[in-house]
Amino acid sequence: MSHKITVKKRTETGKNVNNRLRATGMVPINIIGSGKASSGSVNEKELDKLVHSGIRQSTLIDLEIEGEGTHKVYVKEIQRFPELDRIRHVDFYKVEPGKKIVTKIGVRTEGTAKGSKMGGQFDHLIHEIRVKTIPEDLLESLVVDVSDLDVGQSIKVSELKVPASWEILVNGDPIVAAVLKTKALLAQERADAKEAAGDAKGKGGAKKGGK
């Protein structure tokens, strides 16, 4: 899906200038890249539409900057008014081809775990991972197929299928998703084990009696 928004350049900054911008339906933004920052503004309705389209920090956006053409960026920070459901300010970061960036990428699962059908409890534990990667390998979200996950099994971060350029920035090797044994399954296992032990004891007694 393509994400784009038009930017009007601005040279004046400050609280009063920003307030006047917002009164005209515009939102002040900063565009940061190569150690430099420039100021601009975007239409508030267009920005709301962009944000509500489901973009994440790892989503690449085409900024059509007045007089400069189009630049690839991603959202670094969105500031909101605490008392209102309105965006106050946005920081966009320019990306350079081949130059690694650090960002967060969503993790979602697809399919129904086999263990869930057997009565296990499916848990999706990690919904977002921090990675260092080149812009060309960015994904809006990483999709993990959990269909083959059985009771007692899990998928760890080290088992995720990711692009070769990705460096996943996590401590240790945490579990992304798992199917846990429920109390009902544990009780059933105990009952089955007890029944099996009883059967074995009964067979042993029968053999002893037959002699």
PDB file of C-alpha atoms in Angstrom, residues 10 14-29 40-45 47 79-81 84 86-90:
ATOM      1  CA  ARG A  10       7.919  27.008   6.248  1.00  0.00           C
ATOM      2  CA  GLY A  14       7.645  29.212  17.357  1.00  0.00           C
ATOM      3  CA  LYS A  15       4.543  28.702  19.479  1.00  0.00           C
ATOM      4  CA  ASN A  16       2.518  31.578  18.001  1.00  0.00           C
ATOM      5  CA  VAL A  17       3.322  30.590  14.415  1.00  0.00           C
ATOM      6  CA  ASN A  18       2.382  26.982  15.128  1.00  0.00           C
ATOM      7  CA  ASN A  19      -0.900  28.036  16.719  1.00  0.00           C
ATOM      8  CA  ARG A  20      -1.770  30.105  13.652  1.00  0.00           C
ATOM      9  CA  LEU A  21      -0.955  27.122  11.431  1.00  0.00           C
ATOM     10  CA  ARG A  22      -3.265  24.842  13.416  1.00  0.00           C
ATOM     11  CA  ALA A  23      -6.047  27.428  13.211  1.00  0.00           C
ATOM     12  CA  THR A  24      -5.899  27.088   9.408  1.00  0.00           C
ATOM     13  CA  GLY A  25      -6.143  23.285   9.541  1.00  0.00           C
ATOM     14  CA  MET A  26      -2.410  22.592   9.204  1.00  0.00           C
ATOM     15  CA  VAL A  27      -0.056  20.643  11.486  1.00  0.00           C
ATOM     16  CA  PRO A  28       3.601  21.665  11.986  1.00  0.00           C
ATOM     17  CA  ILE A  29       6.215  19.001  11.214  1.00  0.00           C
ATOM     18  CA  GLY A  40       7.080  22.215   7.178  1.00  0.00           C
ATOM     19  CA  SER A  41       3.352  21.747   7.609  1.00  0.00           C
ATOM     20  CA  VAL A  42       0.788  19.236   6.393  1.00  0.00           C
ATOM     21  CA  ASN A  43      -2.980  19.261   6.088  1.00  0.00           C
ATOM     22  CA  GLU A  44      -4.480  17.975   9.352  1.00  0.00           C
ATOM     23  CA  LYS A  45      -7.219  15.928   7.646  1.00  0.00           C
ATOM     24  CA  LEU A  47      -2.415  13.560   8.235  1.00  0.00           C
ATOM     25  CA  GLN A  79       2.988  14.414  19.587  1.00  0.00           C
ATOM     26  CA  ARG A  80      -0.642  14.865  20.574  1.00  0.00           C
ATOM     27  CA  PHE A  81      -2.549  17.353  22.688  1.00  0.00           C
ATOM     28  CA  LEU A  84      -7.729  16.529  22.747  1.00  0.00           C
ATOM     29  CA  ARG A  86      -5.602  15.925  17.848  1.00  0.00           C
ATOM     30  CA  ILE A  87      -2.068  15.675  16.512  1.00  0.00           C
ATOM     31  CA  ARG A  88       0.140  18.502  17.717  1.00  0.00           C
ATOM     32  CA  HIS A  89       3.401  17.846  15.871  1.00  0.00           C
ATOM     33  CA  VAL A  90       5.174  15.122  13.864  1.00  0.00           C
TER      34      VAL A  90
END
